[in-house]
Amino acid sequence: GATYKLLGRSSRMRYGFDDERLDGWEYARRLALPTNSNLRSLLCADSGSGCTYPSVVNIDSDIACIGLECDIEVPTVVQIAPKVFYEYVRRPCVHFAFFNGAKRVWGGNSG
């Protein structure tokens, strides 16, 4: 699943960090979602009278991407309306640092 948190009027990340590997790919950092975007629809949470902009949105199923969304491997900040931004929040690391069959290695001088 994926979690997005409302940033409000600012596109500055609060929950993650800017990845310097994305330099020159500004659309990957701050992607304005088109009105026909499935992700935008979920983040907007339209109640019938307009977007409700929930503070946290959890997405538990796969959704189809549209346009530039399909080119981004790791989402960061998305814009769903003028001055309304959400940030993708990564899940905490769940990989173990140690594993079965590991070997102890000693480094240093032996003399």
C-alpha atoms as an extended CHARMM CRD file, in Angstrom:
* protein
*
       111  EXT
         1         1  GLY       CA              0.0000000000        0.0000000000        0.0000000000  PROA      1               0.0000000000
         2         2  ALA       CA              0.8790000000        3.6580000000       -0.1770000000  PROA      2               0.0000000000
         3         3  THR       CA              0.3430000000        6.5400000000        2.2310000000  PROA      3               0.0000000000
         4         4  TYR       CA              0.0090000000       10.1830000000        1.2290000000  PROA      4               0.0000000000
         5         5  LYS       CA             -0.1170000000       13.0570000000        3.7130000000  PROA      5               0.0000000000
         6         6  LEU       CA             -1.5590000000       16.4690000000        2.9960000000  PROA      6               0.0000000000
         7         7  LEU       CA              1.0660000000       19.2220000000        2.8970000000  PROA      7               0.0000000000
         8         8  GLY       CA             -1.4270000000       21.9900000000        2.2110000000  PROA      8               0.0000000000
         9         9  ARG       CA             -0.2190000000       25.0400000000        0.2890000000  PROA      9               0.0000000000
        10        10  SER       CA              3.4910000000       24.1900000000        0.4740000000  PROA      10              0.0000000000
        11        11  SER       CA              5.2180000000       21.6870000000       -1.8030000000  PROA      11              0.0000000000
        12        12  ARG       CA              8.1650000000       21.3470000000        0.6040000000  PROA      12              0.0000000000
        13        13  MET       CA              8.6630000000       17.7840000000        1.8250000000  PROA      13              0.0000000000
        14        14  ARG       CA              8.0920000000       17.1390000000        5.5500000000  PROA      14              0.0000000000
        15        15  TYR       CA              8.1870000000       13.3620000000        5.8970000000  PROA      15              0.0000000000
        16        16  GLY       CA             11.0000000000       12.3750000000        3.5510000000  PROA      16              0.0000000000
        17        17  PHE       CA             14.0080000000       13.8940000000        1.8740000000  PROA      17              0.0000000000
        18        18  ASP       CA             14.7450000000       15.1990000000       -1.5820000000  PROA      18              0.0000000000
        19        19  ASP       CA             16.6870000000       12.6130000000       -3.5400000000  PROA      19              0.0000000000
        20        20  GLU       CA             19.6180000000       14.2960000000       -5.2930000000  PROA      20              0.0000000000
        21        21  ARG       CA             19.3920000000       11.6240000000       -8.0020000000  PROA      21              0.0000000000
        22        22  LEU       CA             16.2760000000       13.4870000000       -9.1460000000  PROA      22              0.0000000000
        23        23  ASP       CA             18.1860000000       16.6950000000       -9.9640000000  PROA      23              0.0000000000
        24        24  GLY       CA             16.9950000000       17.8910000000      -13.3410000000  PROA      24              0.0000000000
        25        25  TRP       CA             13.7540000000       15.8700000000      -13.0530000000  PROA      25              0.0000000000
        26        26  GLU       CA             11.6320000000       18.4850000000      -11.3140000000  PROA      26              0.0000000000
        27        27  TYR       CA              8.4030000000       16.8700000000      -12.5310000000  PROA      27              0.0000000000
        28        28  ALA       CA              9.4110000000       13.7470000000      -10.5640000000  PROA      28              0.0000000000
        29        29  ARG       CA              9.7330000000       15.8190000000       -7.3960000000  PROA      29              0.0000000000
        30        30  ARG       CA              6.6190000000       17.9640000000       -7.7380000000  PROA      30              0.0000000000
        31        31  LEU       CA              4.1970000000       16.3020000000      -10.1210000000  PROA      31              0.0000000000
        32        32  ALA       CA              0.9870000000       18.1460000000      -10.9920000000  PROA      32              0.0000000000
        33        33  LEU       CA             -1.5940000000       15.4110000000      -11.4880000000  PROA      33              0.0000000000
        34        34  PRO       CA             -4.0010000000       15.7320000000      -14.4110000000  PROA      34              0.0000000000
        35        35  THR       CA             -7.7170000000       15.9610000000      -13.6560000000  PROA      35              0.0000000000
        36        36  ASN       CA             -8.2950000000       12.4510000000      -15.0740000000  PROA      36              0.0000000000
        37        37  SER       CA             -5.6780000000       10.8860000000      -12.7370000000  PROA      37              0.0000000000
        38        38  ASN       CA             -6.8490000000        7.9480000000      -10.6210000000  PROA      38              0.0000000000
        39        39  LEU       CA             -4.3870000000        8.9850000000       -7.9070000000  PROA      39              0.0000000000
        40        40  ARG       CA             -5.7690000000       12.5190000000       -7.9380000000  PROA      40              0.0000000000
        41        41  SER       CA             -9.3090000000       11.1510000000       -7.5500000000  PROA      41              0.0000000000
        42        42  LEU       CA             -8.3020000000        9.1710000000       -4.4610000000  PROA      42              0.0000000000
        43        43  LEU       CA             -6.4320000000       12.1000000000       -2.9000000000  PROA      43              0.0000000000
        44        44  CYS       CA             -9.2160000000       14.5450000000       -3.7020000000  PROA      44              0.0000000000
        45        45  ALA       CA            -11.8700000000       12.3470000000       -2.0250000000  PROA      45              0.0000000000
        46        46  ASP       CA            -14.7430000000       14.1520000000       -3.7510000000  PROA      46              0.0000000000
        47        47  SER       CA            -17.8660000000       13.9580000000       -1.6100000000  PROA      47              0.0000000000
        48        48  GLY       CA            -20.1160000000       15.1090000000       -4.4460000000  PROA      48              0.0000000000
        49        49  SER       CA            -19.6970000000       18.7990000000       -3.6910000000  PROA      49              0.0000000000
        50        50  GLY       CA            -15.9400000000       19.0280000000       -4.2970000000  PROA      50              0.0000000000
        51        51  CYS       CA            -12.6970000000       17.7190000000       -2.8910000000  PROA      51              0.0000000000
        52        52  THR       CA            -12.4780000000       17.1270000000        0.8620000000  PROA      52              0.0000000000
        53        53  TYR       CA             -8.6430000000       16.8570000000        0.9850000000  PROA      53              0.0000000000
        54        54  PRO       CA             -8.2500000000       14.3060000000        3.8030000000  PROA      54              0.0000000000
        55        55  SER       CA             -5.0930000000       14.7580000000        5.9040000000  PROA      55              0.0000000000
        56        56  VAL       CA             -3.9750000000       11.1440000000        5.3550000000  PROA      56              0.0000000000
        57        57  VAL       CA             -4.8740000000        8.8510000000        2.4470000000  PROA      57              0.0000000000
        58        58  ASN       CA             -3.9850000000        5.1570000000        2.5050000000  PROA      58              0.0000000000
        59        59  ILE       CA             -4.1410000000        3.3450000000       -0.8300000000  PROA      59              0.0000000000
        60        60  ASP       CA             -4.3050000000       -0.4180000000       -0.4340000000  PROA      60              0.0000000000
        61        61  SER       CA             -4.7370000000       -1.5210000000       -4.0420000000  PROA      61              0.0000000000
        62        62  ASP       CA             -3.0130000000       -0.9350000000       -7.3560000000  PROA      62              0.0000000000
        63        63  ILE       CA             -4.3250000000        1.9040000000       -9.5010000000  PROA      63              0.0000000000
        64        64  ALA       CA             -3.6660000000        2.6520000000      -13.1590000000  PROA      64              0.0000000000
        65        65  CYS       CA             -1.2340000000        5.4820000000      -13.8700000000  PROA      65              0.0000000000
        66        66  ILE       CA             -1.7970000000        8.3140000000      -16.3450000000  PROA      66              0.0000000000
        67        67  GLY       CA              0.8720000000       10.2020000000      -18.3360000000  PROA      67              0.0000000000
        68        68  LEU       CA              3.9770000000       11.2290000000      -16.3860000000  PROA      68              0.0000000000
        69        69  GLU       CA              2.8130000000        9.2110000000      -13.3570000000  PROA      69              0.0000000000
        70        70  CYS       CA              3.8420000000        6.1230000000      -15.3250000000  PROA      70              0.0000000000
        71        71  ASP       CA              7.4350000000        7.3880000000      -15.6880000000  PROA      71              0.0000000000
        72        72  ILE       CA              8.0730000000        7.9320000000      -11.9750000000  PROA      72              0.0000000000
        73        73  GLU       CA              9.5030000000        5.0360000000       -9.9890000000  PROA      73              0.0000000000
        74        74  VAL       CA              9.2610000000        6.6470000000       -6.5600000000  PROA      74              0.0000000000
        75        75  PRO       CA              6.6580000000        9.3570000000       -6.0440000000  PROA      75              0.0000000000
        76        76  THR       CA              7.4710000000       12.3240000000       -3.8370000000  PROA      76              0.0000000000
        77        77  VAL       CA              5.1610000000       15.3490000000       -3.8320000000  PROA      77              0.0000000000
        78        78  VAL       CA              2.0630000000       15.5520000000       -6.0050000000  PROA      78              0.0000000000
        79        79  GLN       CA             -0.1250000000       18.5540000000       -6.6800000000  PROA      79              0.0000000000
        80        80  ILE       CA             -3.8270000000       17.8440000000       -7.0230000000  PROA      80              0.0000000000
        81        81  ALA       CA             -5.1680000000       21.4070000000       -7.2220000000  PROA      81              0.0000000000
        82        82  PRO       CA             -3.7250000000       24.9230000000       -7.2090000000  PROA      82              0.0000000000
        83        83  LYS       CA             -1.7840000000       25.2140000000       -3.9310000000  PROA      83              0.0000000000
        84        84  VAL       CA             -2.8200000000       21.7410000000       -2.6850000000  PROA      84              0.0000000000
        85        85  PHE       CA              0.0200000000       19.2310000000       -2.2990000000  PROA      85              0.0000000000
        86        86  TYR       CA              0.3690000000       15.7100000000       -0.9220000000  PROA      86              0.0000000000
        87        87  GLU       CA              3.5730000000       13.9030000000       -0.0060000000  PROA      87              0.0000000000
        88        88  TYR       CA              4.1470000000       10.1880000000       -0.4890000000  PROA      88              0.0000000000
        89        89  VAL       CA              5.3500000000        8.7350000000        2.8230000000  PROA      89              0.0000000000
        90        90  ARG       CA              7.6590000000        5.7420000000        2.5900000000  PROA      90              0.0000000000
        91        91  ARG       CA              6.9910000000        2.7870000000        4.8510000000  PROA      91              0.0000000000
        92        92  PRO       CA              9.6200000000        2.1330000000        7.5210000000  PROA      92              0.0000000000
        93        93  CYS       CA             12.3840000000       -0.2810000000        6.5490000000  PROA      93              0.0000000000
        94        94  VAL       CA             11.3090000000       -3.8610000000        7.1790000000  PROA      94              0.0000000000
        95        95  HSD       CA             14.4270000000       -5.6850000000        5.9790000000  PROA      95              0.0000000000
        96        96  PHE       CA             16.5990000000       -7.4320000000        8.5490000000  PROA      96              0.0000000000
        97        97  ALA       CA             20.2240000000       -6.3500000000        8.7600000000  PROA      97              0.0000000000
        98        98  PHE       CA             21.2370000000       -9.9180000000        9.6460000000  PROA      98              0.0000000000
        99        99  PHE       CA             20.3050000000      -13.1410000000        7.9480000000  PROA      99              0.0000000000
       100       100  ASN       CA             20.6720000000      -16.9270000000        8.3660000000  PROA      100             0.0000000000
       101       101  GLY       CA             24.0360000000      -18.2850000000        7.2850000000  PROA      101             0.0000000000
       102       102  ALA       CA             25.8950000000      -15.0150000000        7.8850000000  PROA      102             0.0000000000
       103       103  LYS       CA             29.6180000000      -15.2320000000        8.6330000000  PROA      103             0.0000000000
       104       104  ARG       CA             31.6060000000      -13.1640000000       11.0550000000  PROA      104             0.0000000000
       105       105  VAL       CA             34.3800000000      -11.2150000000        9.3590000000  PROA      105             0.0000000000
       106       106  TRP       CA             37.2980000000       -9.7060000000       11.2520000000  PROA      106             0.0000000000
       107       107  GLY       CA             39.2520000000       -6.8360000000        9.8100000000  PROA      107             0.0000000000
       108       108  GLY       CA             42.4820000000       -5.4140000000       11.1170000000  PROA      108             0.0000000000
       109       109  ASN       CA             46.1040000000       -6.2570000000       11.6880000000  PROA      109             0.0000000000
       110       110  SER       CA             46.9530000000       -9.7870000000       12.7340000000  PROA      110             0.0000000000
       111       111  GLY       CA             50.4670000000       -9.1210000000       13.8380000000  PROA      111             0.0000000000
